[in-house]
Amino acid sequence: MADAVDAGLLGRMKVILLGPPGAGKGSQAQFLSESLRIPAISTGEMLRGAVAEGSDLGRKVGGIMARGHLVDDGTMADVVEERLRKEDAREGFLLDGYPRTLPQAETLAGILDRSRSALDAVLLVEVPEEELVRRALLRQRDDDKEEVVRARLQVYREQTTPLIGYYRERGLLRAIDGNRPIEEVTASLLGAFGVQV
Ligand code: ADP
């Protein structure tokens, strides 16, 4: 499937998957990670893992996540910097759930600058808000109760949507309609890299 992408780019792309909670970023990240041969790094999954383990980080973030609020930028900078330093992410990665604020975007830019590296693309998965609420209520996660879902959507609107302009100005943004069947969304996302499906 990934044969059509320039073979030299496989495993070497640095990509952000951006979009509201419930846009389907998690499943798309898995497909993209396989096709582009880059590790999918989900900060939400990493934090849920920390909570499940009961680590210091997990104890710090559990309550914040359960309320649908954002973990502070300083804590997230440590989490992401440590993860991106691992060998498997040196050449390429797909970030899902980071950055979520302008300061986080600046932190990421700093990490990449220091390793003389740069982002290749920011893929925005767009889905209307009412569809997001509907989808979230069909899921069973602890932080998927309606008021928490609405809180997370508000946080997205206020803190994360400024990233759309930030990355558009830098020529990196590619918007994809996420309100379609999963396979069609995957095809559009891969299409952004010239991959035919
Ligand atoms: P969703 O994809 O449903 O928005 P995630 O799995 O990405 O949720 O994240 C779950 C929770 O983890 C968020 O609501 C937030 O509390 C925390 N979190 C994840 N990534 C970040 C981040 N980059 N900055 C701050 N908090 C984060």
XYZ file of N, CA, C and O in Angstrom, residues 102-196:
380
model
N -0.246 26.576 22.134
C 0.851 27.269 21.433
C 2.190 27.080 22.150
O 3.191 26.808 21.480
N 2.250 27.205 23.498
C 3.554 26.947 24.139
C 4.080 25.534 23.863
O 5.285 25.341 23.707
N 3.191 24.555 23.761
C 3.646 23.194 23.429
C 4.224 23.148 22.014
O 5.209 22.461 21.747
N 3.602 23.898 21.093
C 4.121 23.935 19.719
C 5.522 24.546 19.718
O 6.414 24.091 18.996
N 5.730 25.570 20.552
C 7.055 26.204 20.634
C 8.064 25.247 21.267
O 9.225 25.199 20.862
N 7.621 24.493 22.271
C 8.512 23.497 22.886
C 8.958 22.482 21.840
O 10.146 22.164 21.727
N 7.999 21.992 21.061
C 8.325 21.000 20.029
C 9.283 21.604 18.998
O 10.264 20.954 18.596
N 9.022 22.847 18.603
C 9.910 23.503 17.631
C 11.330 23.576 18.194
O 12.309 23.336 17.476
N 11.447 23.863 19.500
C 12.764 23.938 20.136
C 13.462 22.588 20.140
O 14.655 22.494 19.832
N 12.732 21.533 20.479
C 13.313 20.181 20.496
C 13.830 19.838 19.098
O 14.943 19.340 18.925
N 13.024 20.135 18.074
C 13.417 19.795 16.705
C 14.594 20.653 16.240
O 15.531 20.147 15.623
N 14.565 21.949 16.574
C 15.689 22.833 16.210
C 17.002 22.314 16.772
O 18.015 22.286 16.082
N 16.951 21.905 18.046
C 18.188 21.447 18.699
C 18.749 20.203 18.026
O 19.951 19.970 18.074
N 17.865 19.399 17.404
C 18.403 18.231 16.695
C 18.485 18.515 15.183
O 18.556 17.600 14.375
N 18.481 19.798 14.849
C 18.585 20.251 13.442
C 17.596 19.522 12.561
O 17.934 19.000 11.504
N 16.355 19.489 13.042
C 15.338 18.734 12.354
C 14.105 19.616 12.207
O 14.067 20.719 12.743
N 13.111 19.147 11.488
C 11.905 19.954 11.289
C 10.716 19.063 10.989
O 10.876 17.914 10.574
N 9.535 19.614 11.200
C 8.311 18.883 10.873
C 8.128 18.816 9.363
O 8.521 19.727 8.642
N 7.485 17.737 8.908
C 7.161 17.609 7.490
C 5.722 17.986 7.202
O 5.421 18.507 6.132
N 4.813 17.684 8.117
C 3.404 17.976 7.859
C 2.596 17.966 9.150
O 2.937 17.282 10.113
N 1.518 18.756 9.131
C 0.538 18.740 10.215
C -0.801 18.408 9.563
O -1.294 19.162 8.721
N -1.338 17.257 9.916
C -2.593 16.804 9.318
C -3.734 17.124 10.273
O -3.749 16.651 11.410
N -4.677 17.931 9.812
C -5.813 18.313 10.646
C -7.034 17.490 10.244
O -7.479 17.551 9.100
N -7.575 16.722 11.186
C -8.788 15.929 10.934
C -9.979 16.735 11.470
O -10.100 16.946 12.674
N -10.837 17.209 10.552
C -11.950 18.078 10.948
C -13.257 17.305 11.054
O -13.628 16.565 10.136
N -13.955 17.488 12.188
C -15.258 16.848 12.410
C -16.148 17.853 13.154
O -15.684 18.496 14.096
N -17.419 18.015 12.740
C -18.305 18.959 13.433
C -18.550 18.556 14.895
O -18.579 17.370 15.227
N -18.739 19.581 15.734
C -18.805 19.348 17.181
C -19.918 18.380 17.604
O -19.703 17.523 18.465
N -21.115 18.495 17.028
C -22.207 17.616 17.462
C -21.908 16.154 17.157
O -22.272 15.242 17.917
N -21.238 15.908 16.043
C -20.830 14.548 15.703
C -19.795 14.039 16.715
O -19.813 12.857 17.104
N -18.950 14.924 17.185
C -17.930 14.524 18.166
C -18.579 14.105 19.477
O -18.179 13.120 20.100
N -19.596 14.865 19.901
C -20.286 14.544 21.149
C -20.985 13.194 20.990
O -20.893 12.318 21.851
N -21.643 13.007 19.845
C -22.360 11.754 19.595
C -21.393 10.564 19.656
O -21.646 9.581 20.337
N -20.266 10.690 18.978
C -19.292 9.603 18.974
C -18.759 9.327 20.377
O -18.604 8.170 20.773
N -18.467 10.391 21.104
C -17.842 10.221 22.424
C -18.785 9.474 23.357
O -18.354 8.653 24.164
N -20.087 9.770 23.234
C -21.040 9.132 24.141
C -21.233 7.660 23.808
O -21.735 6.895 24.626
N -20.826 7.249 22.612
C -20.890 5.826 22.252
C -19.701 5.052 22.835
O -19.722 3.837 22.908
N -18.651 5.785 23.228
C -17.484 5.104 23.782
C -17.670 4.924 25.283
O -18.539 5.494 25.905
N -16.779 4.139 25.878
C -16.983 3.788 27.291
C -15.867 4.277 28.197
O -15.694 3.781 29.287
N -15.066 5.245 27.727
C -13.933 5.624 28.571
C -14.414 6.440 29.767
O -15.408 7.145 29.688
N -13.640 6.373 30.895
C -14.021 7.084 32.125
C -14.205 8.580 31.905
O -15.027 9.224 32.545
N -13.381 9.140 30.992
C -13.474 10.587 30.783
C -14.394 10.923 29.606
O -14.281 11.957 28.995
N -15.338 10.025 29.283
C -16.255 10.249 28.180
C -17.681 10.598 28.616
O -18.612 10.509 27.841
N -17.878 10.980 29.868
C -19.212 11.427 30.278
C -19.487 12.772 29.611
O -18.556 13.551 29.370
N -20.787 13.046 29.356
C -21.085 14.207 28.510
C -20.429 15.510 28.981
O -19.882 16.256 28.182
N -20.491 15.776 30.320
C -19.936 17.069 30.752
C -18.420 17.115 30.543
O -17.855 18.160 30.227
N -17.775 15.942 30.683
C -16.324 15.900 30.473
C -16.011 16.057 28.983
O -15.080 16.756 28.591
N -16.847 15.413 28.147
C -16.680 15.547 26.700
C -16.790 17.016 26.301
O -15.967 17.549 25.552
N -17.813 17.693 26.826
C -18.007 19.112 26.492
C -16.823 19.938 26.997
O -16.384 20.872 26.334
N -16.316 19.606 28.181
C -15.161 20.342 28.724
C -13.961 20.168 27.801
O -13.249 21.125 27.496
N -13.750 18.920 27.314
C -12.597 18.687 26.440
C -12.740 19.412 25.111
O -11.770 19.920 24.554
N -13.993 19.492 24.621
C -14.208 20.219 23.364
C -13.957 21.716 23.552
O -13.402 22.376 22.675
N -14.352 22.232 24.722
C -14.121 23.651 24.988
C -12.618 23.943 25.089
O -12.123 24.935 24.545
N -11.902 23.058 25.766
C -10.447 23.202 25.869
C -9.835 23.181 24.465
O -8.951 23.975 24.138
N -10.329 22.287 23.615
C -9.814 22.197 22.243
C -10.023 23.527 21.517
O -9.109 24.070 20.913
N -11.282 24.025 21.604
C -11.612 25.277 20.909
C -10.726 26.426 21.376
O -10.188 27.184 20.580
N -10.563 26.521 22.700
C -9.850 27.675 23.252
C -8.331 27.556 23.129
O -7.653 28.526 22.854
N -7.812 26.364 23.400
C -6.356 26.252 23.531
C -5.675 25.613 22.325
O -4.519 25.890 22.051
N -6.395 24.725 21.633
C -5.719 23.974 20.562
C -5.977 24.566 19.183
O -5.077 24.549 18.341
N -7.176 25.128 18.931
C -7.420 25.633 17.570
C -6.442 26.744 17.133
O -6.189 26.862 15.936
N -5.848 27.525 18.062
C -4.840 28.490 17.581
C -3.670 27.827 16.835
O -2.988 28.469 16.036
N -3.469 26.523 17.065
C -2.378 25.825 16.371
C -2.657 25.710 14.876
O -1.723 25.570 14.077
N -3.934 25.757 14.503
C -4.276 25.626 13.082
C -3.644 26.784 12.305
O -2.955 26.570 11.300
N -3.834 28.005 12.796
C -3.234 29.169 12.139
C -1.716 29.137 12.222
O -1.022 29.483 11.259
N -1.224 28.719 13.377
C 0.233 28.660 13.599
C 0.901 27.782 12.539
O 1.899 28.173 11.932
N 0.338 26.593 12.314
C 0.962 25.687 11.343
C 0.612 26.058 9.896
O 1.384 25.785 8.986
N -0.570 26.681 9.716
C -0.900 27.123 8.349
C 0.101 28.185 7.894
O 0.613 28.127 6.781
N 0.400 29.137 8.795
C 1.383 30.190 8.458
C 2.736 29.606 8.099
O 3.498 30.202 7.343
N 3.050 28.465 8.676
C 4.340 27.835 8.394
C 4.277 26.881 7.199
O 5.243 26.164 6.923
N 3.122 26.874 6.524
C 2.992 26.077 5.296
C 2.912 24.581 5.536
O 3.126 23.790 4.614
N 2.575 24.166 6.751
C 2.612 22.732 7.070
C 1.233 22.083 7.137
O 1.111 20.859 7.139
N 0.169 22.915 7.213
C -1.153 22.364 7.513
C -1.838 21.742 6.300
O -1.864 22.329 5.224
N -2.395 20.552 6.502
C -3.249 19.930 5.481
C -4.519 19.466 6.177
O -4.456 18.627 7.076
N -5.653 20.045 5.768
C -6.917 19.732 6.432
C -7.631 18.604 5.707
O -7.667 18.568 4.469
N -8.183 17.672 6.476
C -8.882 16.525 5.910
C -10.262 16.420 6.561
O -10.406 16.605 7.771
N -11.292 16.143 5.754
C -12.647 15.989 6.287
C -12.744 14.648 7.014
O -12.696 13.593 6.387
N -12.896 14.724 8.340
C -12.931 13.498 9.156
C -14.323 12.954 9.370
O -14.509 11.940 10.047
N -15.339 13.622 8.777
C -16.720 13.190 8.980
C -17.151 12.254 7.851
O -18.139 12.489 7.162
N -16.385 11.202 7.659
C -16.637 10.216 6.599
C -16.207 8.856 7.128
O -15.544 8.776 8.162
N -16.527 7.780 6.392
C -16.100 6.458 6.855
C -14.584 6.396 7.070
O -13.822 7.064 6.351
N -14.182 5.608 8.064
C -12.772 5.536 8.480
C -11.819 5.322 7.289
O -10.795 5.983 7.188
N -12.187 4.395 6.370
C -11.266 4.076 5.264
C -11.075 5.277 4.339
O -10.008 5.463 3.772
N -12.143 6.074 4.185
C -12.004 7.249 3.310
C -11.104 8.291 3.940
O -10.336 8.969 3.250
N -11.223 8.436 5.261
C -10.364 9.401 5.962
C -8.911 8.948 5.854
O -8.014 9.746 5.541
N -8.686 7.650 6.061
C -7.323 7.112 5.942
C -6.767 7.397 4.551
O -5.621 7.835 4.406
N -7.590 7.151 3.517
C -7.133 7.354 2.138
C -6.746 8.816 1.915
O -5.730 9.106 1.282
N -7.543 9.749 2.450
C -7.216 11.175 2.274
C -5.931 11.537 3.003
O -5.121 12.318 2.500
N -5.772 10.974 4.209
C -4.565 11.289 4.979
C -3.330 10.783 4.244
O -2.335 11.492 4.098
N -3.409 9.553 3.743
C -2.268 8.999 3.006
C -2.060 9.751 1.698
O -0.935 9.941 1.257
N -3.172 10.201 1.110
C -3.087 10.964 -0.135
C -2.235 12.218 0.035
O -1.565 12.665 -0.897
N -2.219 12.759 1.263
C -1.405 13.949 1.529
C 0.079 13.656 1.332
O 0.880 14.558 1.156
N 0.448 12.381 1.345
C 1.855 12.002 1.130
C 2.066 11.360 -0.238
O 3.095 10.758 -0.490
N 1.044 11.413 -1.069
C 1.182 10.834 -2.395
C 0.996 9.322 -2.408
O 1.336 8.664 -3.375
N 0.457 8.766 -1.322
C 0.235 7.315 -1.279
C -1.145 7.016 -1.848
O -2.142 7.589 -1.414
N -1.216 6.127 -2.829
C -2.503 5.723 -3.420
C -3.035 4.529 -2.683
O -2.274 3.621 -2.385
